[in-house]
mmCIF file of C-alpha atoms in Angstrom:
data_model
loop_
_atom_site.group_PDB
_atom_site.id
_atom_site.type_symbol
_atom_site.label_atom_id
_atom_site.label_comp_id
_atom_site.label_asym_id
_atom_site.label_seq_id
_atom_site.Cartn_x
_atom_site.Cartn_y
_atom_site.Cartn_z
ATOM 1 C CA MET A 1 140.211 104.027 122.414
ATOM 2 C CA GLY A 2 139.266 104.980 119.089
ATOM 3 C CA TRP A 3 137.264 101.587 118.735
ATOM 4 C CA GLN A 4 134.055 100.769 120.300
ATOM 5 C CA GLY A 5 133.959 97.040 121.978
ATOM 6 C CA PRO A 6 135.621 93.793 120.908
ATOM 7 C CA PRO A 7 136.635 93.503 117.208
ATOM 8 C CA GLN A 8 134.174 91.377 114.893
ATOM 9 C CA SER A 9 134.590 87.291 114.863
ATOM 10 C CA PRO A 10 135.577 86.389 111.423
ATOM 11 C CA ALA A 11 132.144 84.308 111.535
ATOM 12 C CA SER A 12 130.545 87.619 111.823
ATOM 13 C CA TYR A 13 131.969 89.533 108.558
ATOM 14 C CA ILE A 14 129.602 90.121 106.049
ATOM 15 C CA VAL A 15 130.601 88.273 102.429
ATOM 16 C CA LYS A 16 129.145 88.874 99.017
ATOM 17 C CA LYS A 17 129.434 85.945 97.110
ATOM 18 C CA ILE A 18 127.611 84.942 93.422
ATOM 19 C CA LEU A 19 126.878 81.456 91.784
ATOM 20 C CA ARG A 20 125.934 80.964 88.500
ATOM 21 C CA LEU A 21 123.668 78.369 87.180
ATOM 22 C CA GLU A 22 122.961 77.153 83.315
ATOM 23 C CA VAL A 23 119.614 76.746 82.159
ATOM 24 C CA PRO A 24 119.450 74.195 79.688
ATOM 25 C CA THR A 25 117.629 75.793 77.036
ATOM 26 C CA GLU A 26 119.667 73.582 74.298
ATOM 27 C CA THR A 27 118.738 70.590 75.949
ATOM 28 C CA TYR A 28 114.652 71.277 76.182
ATOM 29 C CA PRO A 29 114.357 74.100 73.826
ATOM 30 C CA ASN A 30 110.538 73.808 74.379
ATOM 31 C CA PHE A 31 110.373 73.917 78.136
ATOM 32 C CA ASN A 32 109.448 77.285 79.935
ATOM 33 C CA PHE A 33 112.264 77.546 82.279
ATOM 34 C CA ILE A 34 111.516 81.345 82.945
ATOM 35 C CA GLY A 35 107.677 80.797 83.760
ATOM 36 C CA ARG A 36 108.898 78.548 85.918
ATOM 37 C CA LEU A 37 111.370 79.925 87.834
ATOM 38 C CA LEU A 38 109.161 83.276 87.991
ATOM 39 C CA GLY A 39 105.645 81.775 88.772
ATOM 40 C CA PRO A 40 102.528 84.012 89.038
ATOM 41 C CA ARG A 41 103.474 87.595 88.980
ATOM 42 C CA GLY A 42 107.170 86.313 89.910
ATOM 43 C CA ASN A 43 105.765 85.037 93.510
ATOM 44 C CA SER A 44 107.890 81.811 93.310
ATOM 45 C CA LEU A 45 111.141 83.416 92.915
ATOM 46 C CA LYS A 46 110.567 85.646 95.757
ATOM 47 C CA ARG A 47 109.673 82.782 98.013
ATOM 48 C CA ILE A 48 112.948 81.606 96.984
ATOM 49 C CA GLU A 49 114.831 84.727 97.582
ATOM 50 C CA ALA A 50 113.005 85.305 101.121
ATOM 51 C CA CYS A 51 113.323 81.524 102.384
ATOM 52 C CA THR A 52 116.812 81.806 101.586
ATOM 53 C CA GLY A 53 118.257 85.411 102.204
ATOM 54 C CA CYS A 54 119.645 85.514 98.309
ATOM 55 C CA ARG A 55 118.849 87.645 95.234
ATOM 56 C CA VAL A 56 118.060 85.463 92.190
ATOM 57 C CA PHE A 57 118.729 87.001 88.584
ATOM 58 C CA ILE A 58 117.639 85.569 85.612
ATOM 59 C CA ARG A 59 120.058 87.045 82.449
ATOM 60 C CA GLY A 60 120.942 85.792 79.056
ATOM 61 C CA LYS A 61 119.551 85.191 75.929
ATOM 62 C CA GLY A 62 115.675 85.448 76.479
ATOM 63 C CA SER A 63 115.828 86.901 79.669
ATOM 64 C CA ILE A 64 113.793 89.744 78.659
ATOM 65 C CA LYS A 65 110.433 88.875 77.637
ATOM 66 C CA ASP A 66 110.191 91.143 74.502
ATOM 67 C CA SER A 67 112.843 89.948 71.797
ATOM 68 C CA GLY A 68 112.771 93.052 70.239
ATOM 69 C CA LYS A 69 114.100 95.139 73.238
ATOM 70 C CA GLU A 70 116.328 92.259 73.754
ATOM 71 C CA GLU A 71 117.664 92.701 70.407
ATOM 72 C CA GLN A 72 117.983 96.641 70.940
ATOM 73 C CA LEU A 73 119.774 96.367 74.597
ATOM 74 C CA LYS A 74 121.946 93.453 73.540
ATOM 75 C CA GLY A 75 125.506 95.057 73.608
ATOM 76 C CA ARG A 76 124.762 98.139 75.594
ATOM 77 C CA PRO A 77 126.356 99.102 78.906
ATOM 78 C CA GLY A 78 124.631 96.687 81.649
ATOM 79 C CA TYR A 79 123.095 94.285 79.120
ATOM 80 C CA GLU A 80 126.149 92.566 77.977
ATOM 81 C CA HIS A 81 124.790 89.007 79.809
ATOM 82 C CA LEU A 82 122.422 89.268 76.791
ATOM 83 C CA SER A 83 124.970 87.754 74.124
ATOM 84 C CA GLU A 84 125.349 84.894 76.696
ATOM 85 C CA PRO A 85 123.228 81.541 76.807
ATOM 86 C CA LEU A 86 120.393 82.088 79.336
ATOM 87 C CA HIS A 87 121.350 81.552 83.102
ATOM 88 C CA ILE A 88 120.691 82.269 86.910
ATOM 89 C CA LEU A 89 123.021 84.016 89.028
ATOM 90 C CA ILE A 90 122.169 83.843 92.645
ATOM 91 C CA GLU A 91 123.743 86.296 94.912
ATOM 92 C CA ALA A 92 124.107 86.454 98.621
ATOM 93 C CA GLU A 93 125.497 88.960 100.670
ATOM 94 C CA LEU A 94 125.523 87.644 104.462
ATOM 95 C CA PRO A 95 127.655 86.603 107.284
ATOM 96 C CA ALA A 96 130.374 84.475 106.259
ATOM 97 C CA ASN A 97 129.183 81.776 109.041
ATOM 98 C CA VAL A 98 126.275 81.559 106.863
ATOM 99 C CA ILE A 99 126.507 82.223 103.364
ATOM 100 C CA ASP A 100 127.291 79.067 102.122
ATOM 101 C CA ALA A 101 124.515 77.226 103.250
ATOM 102 C CA ARG A 102 122.150 79.502 101.969
ATOM 103 C CA LEU A 103 123.699 79.725 98.468
ATOM 104 C CA ALA A 104 123.395 75.809 99.070
ATOM 105 C CA LYS A 105 119.947 76.058 99.759
ATOM 106 C CA ALA A 106 118.980 78.497 97.124
ATOM 107 C CA GLN A 107 120.929 76.435 94.468
ATOM 108 C CA GLU A 108 119.409 72.983 95.449
ATOM 109 C CA ILE A 109 115.811 74.585 94.459
ATOM 110 C CA LEU A 110 116.837 76.103 91.698
ATOM 111 C CA GLU A 111 118.389 73.041 90.580
ATOM 112 C CA GLU A 112 115.091 71.424 91.008
ATOM 113 C CA LEU A 113 113.092 73.566 89.354
ATOM 114 C CA LEU A 114 115.689 73.329 86.252
ATOM 115 C CA LYS A 115 114.783 69.857 85.745
ATOM 116 C CA PRO A 116 111.886 69.634 82.835
ATOM 117 C CA VAL A 117 108.920 67.488 84.241
ATOM 118 C CA ASP A 118 106.172 66.380 81.833
ATOM 119 C CA GLU A 119 103.363 68.679 82.792
ATOM 120 C CA SER A 120 100.740 65.797 83.641
ATOM 121 C CA GLN A 121 103.521 65.264 86.477
ATOM 122 C CA ASP A 122 104.420 68.387 87.486
ATOM 123 C CA TYR A 123 102.962 69.105 91.263
ATOM 124 C CA TYR A 124 105.293 72.471 91.117
ATOM 125 C CA LYS A 125 103.441 73.828 87.949
ATOM 126 C CA ARG A 126 99.558 72.971 89.284
ATOM 127 C CA GLN A 127 100.559 74.889 92.704
ATOM 128 C CA GLN A 128 101.592 77.635 90.561
ATOM 129 C CA LEU A 129 98.297 77.609 88.601
ATOM 130 C CA ARG A 130 96.343 77.463 91.751
ATOM 131 C CA GLU A 131 97.926 80.427 93.076
ATOM 132 C CA LEU A 132 97.453 82.336 89.675
ATOM 133 C CA ALA A 133 93.797 81.480 89.814
ATOM 134 C CA MET A 134 93.566 82.727 93.189
ATOM 135 C CA LEU A 135 95.154 85.947 92.452
ATOM 136 C CA ASN A 136 93.036 86.452 89.191
ATOM 137 C CA SER A 137 89.530 85.757 91.307
ATOM 138 C CA PRO A 138 87.199 87.871 91.310
ATOM 139 C CA LEU A 139 86.031 86.493 94.571
ATOM 140 C CA ARG A 140 88.707 87.555 97.168
ATOM 141 C CA GLU A 141 88.428 89.730 100.645
ATOM 142 C CA GLU A 142 86.152 92.357 99.112
ATOM 143 C CA SER A 143 83.545 90.025 98.188
ATOM 144 C CA PRO A 144 80.986 88.427 101.131
ATOM 145 C CA ARG A 145 82.143 85.209 101.749
ATOM 146 C CA SER A 146 80.222 81.891 102.820
ATOM 147 C CA GLY A 147 80.877 80.334 106.187
ATOM 148 C CA GLY A 148 81.397 81.716 109.577
ATOM 149 C CA ALA A 149 84.879 83.590 108.723
ATOM 150 C CA PRO A 150 84.311 87.156 109.507
ATOM 151 C CA PRO A 151 84.905 90.075 106.679
ATOM 152 C CA SER A 152 88.465 91.156 106.740
ATOM 153 C CA PRO A 153 88.973 94.382 108.428
ATOM 154 C CA PHE A 154 91.001 95.595 105.419
ATOM 155 C CA SER A 155 88.492 94.929 102.929
ATOM 156 C CA LYS A 156 86.385 98.457 104.033
ATOM 157 C CA THR A 157 87.343 101.618 102.954
ATOM 158 C CA VAL A 158 89.536 103.256 105.633
ATOM 159 C CA SER A 159 91.450 105.960 105.379
ATOM 160 C CA GLY A 160 92.622 106.828 108.937
ATOM 161 C CA ARG A 161 93.506 110.472 107.721
ATOM 162 C CA PRO A 162 91.877 113.372 109.818
ATOM 163 C CA ASN A 163 88.972 115.545 108.328
ATOM 164 C CA LYS A 164 88.632 119.251 107.867
ATOM 165 C CA THR A 165 86.809 119.193 111.319
ATOM 166 C CA GLY A 166 90.096 117.022 113.005
ATOM 167 C CA ASP A 167 87.941 114.035 113.582
ATOM 168 C CA THR A 168 89.489 110.725 112.060
ATOM 169 C CA GLU A 169 87.748 109.450 108.902
ATOM 170 C CA LEU A 170 86.569 106.082 109.245
#
């Protein structure tokens, strides 16, 4: 009587696994792997995490942008990875029946990004630059648009809070 319902099936148990991928910085010392992985404002890495359900961590020497700060942190608790070569950790905490497929998908995507491509042929980088231009563009939702699209309801300042008289401000 102490338990409720049938016991969980082994396939639904939550399992935690971590994969490690080496970043080939020794072979390609001038290639910007971290920029390619992160993308504009970290959005590329966030998309990989969202579509796979895995967390992705960039670790090792060169994983901190400021090399001076990296030297200060090296050897401190929690920063032991800074004395290792640059690498990626893919972590998943998912049901046993899906974790291997999700990790494999994340690994496949990341391994593809770790293959250096000539800049003139790099479609992925062009997409990232296009996204960055849109993020930095002054012509976003708050500006009037040409064309028949109605303005976004989010471009107006709407507080939705009651004012002193109890009416909702719009």
